[in-house]
Amino acid sequence: MTSSRECRPPFPLSERMHVAVPILPSMTKLANLLASSSPFGPPVLLDLSEASWICCWMVDGEGRAWRSGAMAERRELRQWFLKISDYSQELYKGLGQLDWPANVRKMQKEWIGPSKGTVLKFRLEESAGDVDSVDIYTTMLRDVFGTSFVAVSRSHPLVRDHLHSLPEKNREKVREFCSALNAQPSEGIDTGLTAINPYTGHRLPVYVAGYVHEGYATEAIMGVPSQNNADNAFAEQYGVPVVVGEEDGKLVNAGEFTGLEFDSKDTNKALGRHAAGNGFGSPAAFSRLRDWLISRQRYWGTPIPMVHCSSCPEPVPVPDDHLPVVLPPDVQLEGRGGSPLSKLDDWVNVPCPKCGSPARRDTDTMDTFMDSSWYFLRFADPHNDKELILKESAMAPGTQSFLPVDTYIGGVEHAILHLLYARFIHRFANKIGLVESKEPFKQLVAQGIVKGKTYTSAETGHYLKPEELQFEDDVAIEKATGKQAIQDWDKMSKSKHNGVDPLEVMARYGADATRMYLLGNTDMLQPFKWDDGNIIFGFAKLVSRVWQLGQLYSDGQKAAAASGDHSSGDESRLSADDMKRVVELEETMRGSVEFVADSFDKLRTPAAIKKIFKTVDELMVAVAHPQVCTTATFRRSLDALVVMLYPLAPHLTEEVWQAIQRVDGVTTPSRVYEQPWPTVDDFKQHGSEVWQVRVIDKANKAYPVFQAEVPLHLVSDVDAVAQLAMATAEGQRLLAGRPVTSWTSGGKKLLRLTLEGGGTSAAGGASAGGSGLGSDVTSS
């Protein structure tokens, strides 16, 4: 969404939802955060602690901004957060009730990461200012006896707030390391401080290490090289002696705990009691889930509707009657540091809505995940211009709520951001009574990504553009070097030069063939390799055959009308061979209609398209017989094919639908999407099936069975089946004139007839001449 669509009427409710969330004190906080910024590139690249993988993309290995090439720096910014961490437990527990792919639920579980353990105090040998200890959170107390060093993150309060209290010889190097953008996870720096192991009394060096997570738990760890690969690599790199605390599954060098089982829960509990009893440890619980940073220092997006007033102690929300806050159209996007909005004095400077004193608008815009976290709510109440959505409790009696969403289709790449944020916002909406459901999406279908061919240079490893390649016998050669390029498949992206322009593809093959290629080439849950050569030989051919089928039907109808043969298409006058073809066509359509509907319900579009291919083949055979192609059965079959194909090829099917209606003389043709979905019952005009009929004669302890041939169009009506069975010669003989008190279907083409004096069936007691038990029939 562009800023003009997000922040300008008629979309004021967009911001009303934003106000409902960030302004509530229980849901928001304004806090300082270290962020990556560049004076010449994008204003602020992104919060390092929120998503380090995004920062790796925005800042290269040398610490330069990916767009401008300018050196980036870490800078502390005052920014808005939503306190999603308050919802971590319920978001974690709620995953167990979701019909979502296991891999997506696993990713969210790991992202939320609830953890229970112990916080230990490692006393500093010499305090750093007023800091006399380092708190370390651990879930494995047994590792304390193998601890060789202590490591803190680059944003730990010890180095962030007390850098001046570190030993002078270490101070500058620590500052440089903590502010560097190109620091690697494996790198670190000695603070010059020494911590004391509270269990053993051993002296431990204190390092700042790049691999210690910022913002998680206490931001400090015990370095245990004998048990952890990352710790071991760090110890080797910086020459830290390795302490051994475990041998042969037992604790060693552990004082009174020596000899206890290393992996025993009882050992962990004993160590925890010892720490609590001696005042250097206490139980603790943490979540990996961090609060959601919604501030963005850029123009496009929804302005944060807050005002900062020097006379008011807290930021002041923009009143409802002043919403929405509209982005100014005359902004100059210079690509330099800071928000572009902060340079517009006329827009920024406003009176405080609370006290009237001079104030400034908040110049940050919101993360666009804010919009995608609730937009689906509007589909349930799109014309409401008073509120975001009508509360379900206020709906008129009998009105259906469309929430939660039954099926949500999206890429797996959204598993831990968009989908998690949507769950969070929906649960907040539930808490304030806006929606009754706690989860936004019942079922999630995570479709696979579309991959394109990539070519990389054998010498440099750089991705090559199409114009940098030449092909010799389908082998890609890099023009600059004359060497064969390395071919692979990867997610389509501009940087890999493997994207496909959909307009070019549709211009060449048509939108319908392109759509069917995407939906029918592979399981939608799996990655998809784009090779448009397959479109020509498969799906474009299907489009052509369906169009041809419509033309042949139209030609047949016109020929029959021109001949004046009014018996043409009369199924009662068909030859035996043509009647057999009609019955076979009905049988084909019953199978097709059932299979395609089931495949669509299960989102197995490749299977549905494959069945439609075969159905088209059968109809092409039938249309070659003039008497058959003018029958009502053929017309129903063609109609059903068009309706089933419509979701896959709407342009083609609408053209065919209009054409065959014009042949019928319809002056105002209907539309395909207005038609009911075809059912198996639509194709039971011909043919029959054999039912087993059991007579229940308890008076004579007799239970004879006979067979009755039932026309297909009657099989769903148990009353009609019963009347037909009783009218057969065998039925008349076995009943011998005795009244039938009830009948019921037992399923599997089975009918039970209960004679007078033979008891009452479980299904009821309808008489032979009564309305019967038609709702109980089930046959296959």
PDB file of N, CA and C in Angstrom, residues 542-558 616 619-620 623 629 634-635 637-639 641-642 645 652-664:
ATOM      1  N   LEU A 542      -4.618 -26.809 -23.521  1.00  0.00           N
ATOM      2  CA  LEU A 542      -5.912 -27.019 -22.874  1.00  0.00           C
ATOM      3  C   LEU A 542      -6.849 -25.863 -23.178  1.00  0.00           C
ATOM      4  N   VAL A 543      -6.333 -24.640 -23.102  1.00  0.00           N
ATOM      5  CA  VAL A 543      -7.154 -23.465 -23.426  1.00  0.00           C
ATOM      6  C   VAL A 543      -7.706 -23.579 -24.842  1.00  0.00           C
ATOM      7  N   SER A 544      -6.864 -23.971 -25.774  1.00  0.00           N
ATOM      8  CA  SER A 544      -7.279 -24.106 -27.167  1.00  0.00           C
ATOM      9  C   SER A 544      -8.347 -25.178 -27.343  1.00  0.00           C
ATOM     10  N   ARG A 545      -8.197 -26.300 -26.634  1.00  0.00           N
ATOM     11  CA  ARG A 545      -9.149 -27.408 -26.790  1.00  0.00           C
ATOM     12  C   ARG A 545     -10.515 -27.061 -26.195  1.00  0.00           C
ATOM     13  N   VAL A 546     -10.526 -26.346 -25.077  1.00  0.00           N
ATOM     14  CA  VAL A 546     -11.812 -25.957 -24.485  1.00  0.00           C
ATOM     15  C   VAL A 546     -12.528 -24.973 -25.402  1.00  0.00           C
ATOM     16  N   TRP A 547     -11.785 -24.047 -25.977  1.00  0.00           N
ATOM     17  CA  TRP A 547     -12.393 -23.115 -26.929  1.00  0.00           C
ATOM     18  C   TRP A 547     -12.938 -23.872 -28.138  1.00  0.00           C
ATOM     19  N   GLN A 548     -12.181 -24.839 -28.614  1.00  0.00           N
ATOM     20  CA  GLN A 548     -12.621 -25.652 -29.752  1.00  0.00           C
ATOM     21  C   GLN A 548     -13.878 -26.444 -29.405  1.00  0.00           C
ATOM     22  N   LEU A 549     -13.938 -26.920 -28.180  1.00  0.00           N
ATOM     23  CA  LEU A 549     -15.097 -27.695 -27.739  1.00  0.00           C
ATOM     24  C   LEU A 549     -16.359 -26.835 -27.775  1.00  0.00           C
ATOM     25  N   GLY A 550     -16.240 -25.620 -27.304  1.00  0.00           N
ATOM     26  CA  GLY A 550     -17.385 -24.714 -27.355  1.00  0.00           C
ATOM     27  C   GLY A 550     -17.815 -24.431 -28.781  1.00  0.00           C
ATOM     28  N   GLN A 551     -16.841 -24.252 -29.677  1.00  0.00           N
ATOM     29  CA  GLN A 551     -17.161 -23.996 -31.077  1.00  0.00           C
ATOM     30  C   GLN A 551     -17.857 -25.196 -31.727  1.00  0.00           C
ATOM     31  N   LEU A 552     -17.362 -26.396 -31.460  1.00  0.00           N
ATOM     32  CA  LEU A 552     -17.958 -27.606 -32.037  1.00  0.00           C
ATOM     33  C   LEU A 552     -19.394 -27.795 -31.553  1.00  0.00           C
ATOM     34  N   TYR A 553     -19.623 -27.508 -30.265  1.00  0.00           N
ATOM     35  CA  TYR A 553     -20.988 -27.609 -29.752  1.00  0.00           C
ATOM     36  C   TYR A 553     -21.892 -26.601 -30.453  1.00  0.00           C
ATOM     37  N   SER A 554     -21.407 -25.366 -30.579  1.00  0.00           N
ATOM     38  CA  SER A 554     -22.202 -24.324 -31.233  1.00  0.00           C
ATOM     39  C   SER A 554     -22.496 -24.697 -32.684  1.00  0.00           C
ATOM     40  N   ASP A 555     -21.482 -25.236 -33.383  1.00  0.00           N
ATOM     41  CA  ASP A 555     -21.676 -25.633 -34.772  1.00  0.00           C
ATOM     42  C   ASP A 555     -22.703 -26.756 -34.885  1.00  0.00           C
ATOM     43  N   GLY A 556     -22.655 -27.703 -33.942  1.00  0.00           N
ATOM     44  CA  GLY A 556     -23.608 -28.816 -33.962  1.00  0.00           C
ATOM     45  C   GLY A 556     -25.036 -28.349 -33.751  1.00  0.00           C
ATOM     46  N   GLN A 557     -25.210 -27.404 -32.831  1.00  0.00           N
ATOM     47  CA  GLN A 557     -26.546 -26.868 -32.565  1.00  0.00           C
ATOM     48  C   GLN A 557     -27.083 -26.109 -33.776  1.00  0.00           C
ATOM     49  N   LYS A 558     -26.195 -25.332 -34.408  1.00  0.00           N
ATOM     50  CA  LYS A 558     -26.613 -24.567 -35.585  1.00  0.00           C
ATOM     51  C   LYS A 558     -26.979 -25.503 -36.747  1.00  0.00           C
ATOM     52  N   VAL A 616     -12.010 -33.064 -20.636  1.00  0.00           N
ATOM     53  CA  VAL A 616     -12.034 -32.415 -21.948  1.00  0.00           C
ATOM     54  C   VAL A 616     -11.838 -33.451 -23.053  1.00  0.00           C
ATOM     55  N   LEU A 619     -15.107 -35.258 -23.576  1.00  0.00           N
ATOM     56  CA  LEU A 619     -16.095 -34.416 -24.252  1.00  0.00           C
ATOM     57  C   LEU A 619     -15.735 -34.213 -25.721  1.00  0.00           C
ATOM     58  N   MET A 620     -14.466 -34.188 -26.041  1.00  0.00           N
ATOM     59  CA  MET A 620     -14.044 -34.071 -27.438  1.00  0.00           C
ATOM     60  C   MET A 620     -14.443 -35.311 -28.230  1.00  0.00           C
ATOM     61  N   VAL A 623     -18.376 -34.999 -28.645  1.00  0.00           N
ATOM     62  CA  VAL A 623     -18.847 -33.947 -29.535  1.00  0.00           C
ATOM     63  C   VAL A 623     -18.707 -34.343 -31.004  1.00  0.00           C
ATOM     64  N   CYS A 629     -23.909 -34.779 -29.245  1.00  0.00           N
ATOM     65  CA  CYS A 629     -23.514 -33.426 -28.833  1.00  0.00           C
ATOM     66  C   CYS A 629     -24.698 -32.469 -28.772  1.00  0.00           C
ATOM     67  N   PHE A 634     -25.172 -33.830 -22.888  1.00  0.00           N
ATOM     68  CA  PHE A 634     -23.923 -33.202 -23.324  1.00  0.00           C
ATOM     69  C   PHE A 634     -23.879 -31.738 -22.894  1.00  0.00           C
ATOM     70  N   ARG A 635     -25.014 -31.065 -23.013  1.00  0.00           N
ATOM     71  CA  ARG A 635     -25.041 -29.649 -22.629  1.00  0.00           C
ATOM     72  C   ARG A 635     -24.770 -29.485 -21.129  1.00  0.00           C
ATOM     73  N   SER A 637     -23.021 -31.451 -19.348  1.00  0.00           N
ATOM     74  CA  SER A 637     -21.602 -31.781 -19.177  1.00  0.00           C
ATOM     75  C   SER A 637     -20.715 -30.602 -19.556  1.00  0.00           C
ATOM     76  N   LEU A 638     -21.054 -29.946 -20.669  1.00  0.00           N
ATOM     77  CA  LEU A 638     -20.278 -28.783 -21.093  1.00  0.00           C
ATOM     78  C   LEU A 638     -20.410 -27.650 -20.088  1.00  0.00           C
ATOM     79  N   ASP A 639     -21.623 -27.441 -19.600  1.00  0.00           N
ATOM     80  CA  ASP A 639     -21.831 -26.401 -18.582  1.00  0.00           C
ATOM     81  C   ASP A 639     -21.006 -26.691 -17.331  1.00  0.00           C
ATOM     82  N   LEU A 641     -18.288 -28.470 -17.067  1.00  0.00           N
ATOM     83  CA  LEU A 641     -16.866 -28.277 -17.347  1.00  0.00           C
ATOM     84  C   LEU A 641     -16.498 -26.799 -17.258  1.00  0.00           C
ATOM     85  N   VAL A 642     -17.321 -25.938 -17.853  1.00  0.00           N
ATOM     86  CA  VAL A 642     -17.044 -24.506 -17.852  1.00  0.00           C
ATOM     87  C   VAL A 642     -17.024 -23.961 -16.421  1.00  0.00           C
ATOM     88  N   LEU A 645     -13.920 -25.171 -14.521  1.00  0.00           N
ATOM     89  CA  LEU A 645     -12.691 -24.577 -15.024  1.00  0.00           C
ATOM     90  C   LEU A 645     -12.610 -23.084 -14.721  1.00  0.00           C
ATOM     91  N   LEU A 652     -11.266 -17.433 -20.423  1.00  0.00           N
ATOM     92  CA  LEU A 652     -11.667 -18.434 -21.406  1.00  0.00           C
ATOM     93  C   LEU A 652     -13.086 -18.915 -21.146  1.00  0.00           C
ATOM     94  N   THR A 653     -13.371 -19.322 -19.923  1.00  0.00           N
ATOM     95  CA  THR A 653     -14.664 -19.917 -19.622  1.00  0.00           C
ATOM     96  C   THR A 653     -15.797 -18.916 -19.791  1.00  0.00           C
ATOM     97  N   GLU A 654     -15.560 -17.651 -19.483  1.00  0.00           N
ATOM     98  CA  GLU A 654     -16.618 -16.651 -19.676  1.00  0.00           C
ATOM     99  C   GLU A 654     -16.928 -16.475 -21.160  1.00  0.00           C
ATOM    100  N   GLU A 655     -15.906 -16.496 -21.997  1.00  0.00           N
ATOM    101  CA  GLU A 655     -16.118 -16.392 -23.444  1.00  0.00           C
ATOM    102  C   GLU A 655     -16.921 -17.592 -23.964  1.00  0.00           C
ATOM    103  N   VAL A 656     -16.540 -18.790 -23.535  1.00  0.00           N
ATOM    104  CA  VAL A 656     -17.254 -19.993 -23.980  1.00  0.00           C
ATOM    105  C   VAL A 656     -18.695 -19.967 -23.486  1.00  0.00           C
ATOM    106  N   TRP A 657     -18.881 -19.555 -22.250  1.00  0.00           N
ATOM    107  CA  TRP A 657     -20.224 -19.500 -21.660  1.00  0.00           C
ATOM    108  C   TRP A 657     -21.124 -18.546 -22.435  1.00  0.00           C
ATOM    109  N   GLN A 658     -20.611 -17.398 -22.758  1.00  0.00           N
ATOM    110  CA  GLN A 658     -21.405 -16.435 -23.515  1.00  0.00           C
ATOM    111  C   GLN A 658     -21.741 -16.985 -24.903  1.00  0.00           C
ATOM    112  N   ALA A 659     -20.773 -17.664 -25.522  1.00  0.00           N
ATOM    113  CA  ALA A 659     -20.983 -18.177 -26.878  1.00  0.00           C
ATOM    114  C   ALA A 659     -22.081 -19.238 -26.927  1.00  0.00           C
ATOM    115  N   ILE A 660     -22.073 -20.173 -25.989  1.00  0.00           N
ATOM    116  CA  ILE A 660     -23.071 -21.248 -26.037  1.00  0.00           C
ATOM    117  C   ILE A 660     -24.447 -20.735 -25.644  1.00  0.00           C
ATOM    118  N   GLN A 661     -24.508 -19.650 -24.867  1.00  0.00           N
ATOM    119  CA  GLN A 661     -25.822 -19.067 -24.565  1.00  0.00           C
ATOM    120  C   GLN A 661     -26.390 -18.343 -25.783  1.00  0.00           C
ATOM    121  N   ARG A 662     -25.521 -17.715 -26.553  1.00  0.00           N
ATOM    122  CA  ARG A 662     -26.002 -17.037 -27.763  1.00  0.00           C
ATOM    123  C   ARG A 662     -26.595 -18.040 -28.752  1.00  0.00           C
ATOM    124  N   VAL A 663     -26.022 -19.229 -28.815  1.00  0.00           N
ATOM    125  CA  VAL A 663     -26.567 -20.269 -29.683  1.00  0.00           C
ATOM    126  C   VAL A 663     -27.974 -20.639 -29.241  1.00  0.00           C
ATOM    127  N   ASP A 664     -28.219 -20.579 -27.926  1.00  0.00           N
ATOM    128  CA  ASP A 664     -29.548 -20.900 -27.394  1.00  0.00           C
ATOM    129  C   ASP A 664     -30.541 -19.763 -27.597  1.00  0.00           C
TER     130      ASP A 664
END
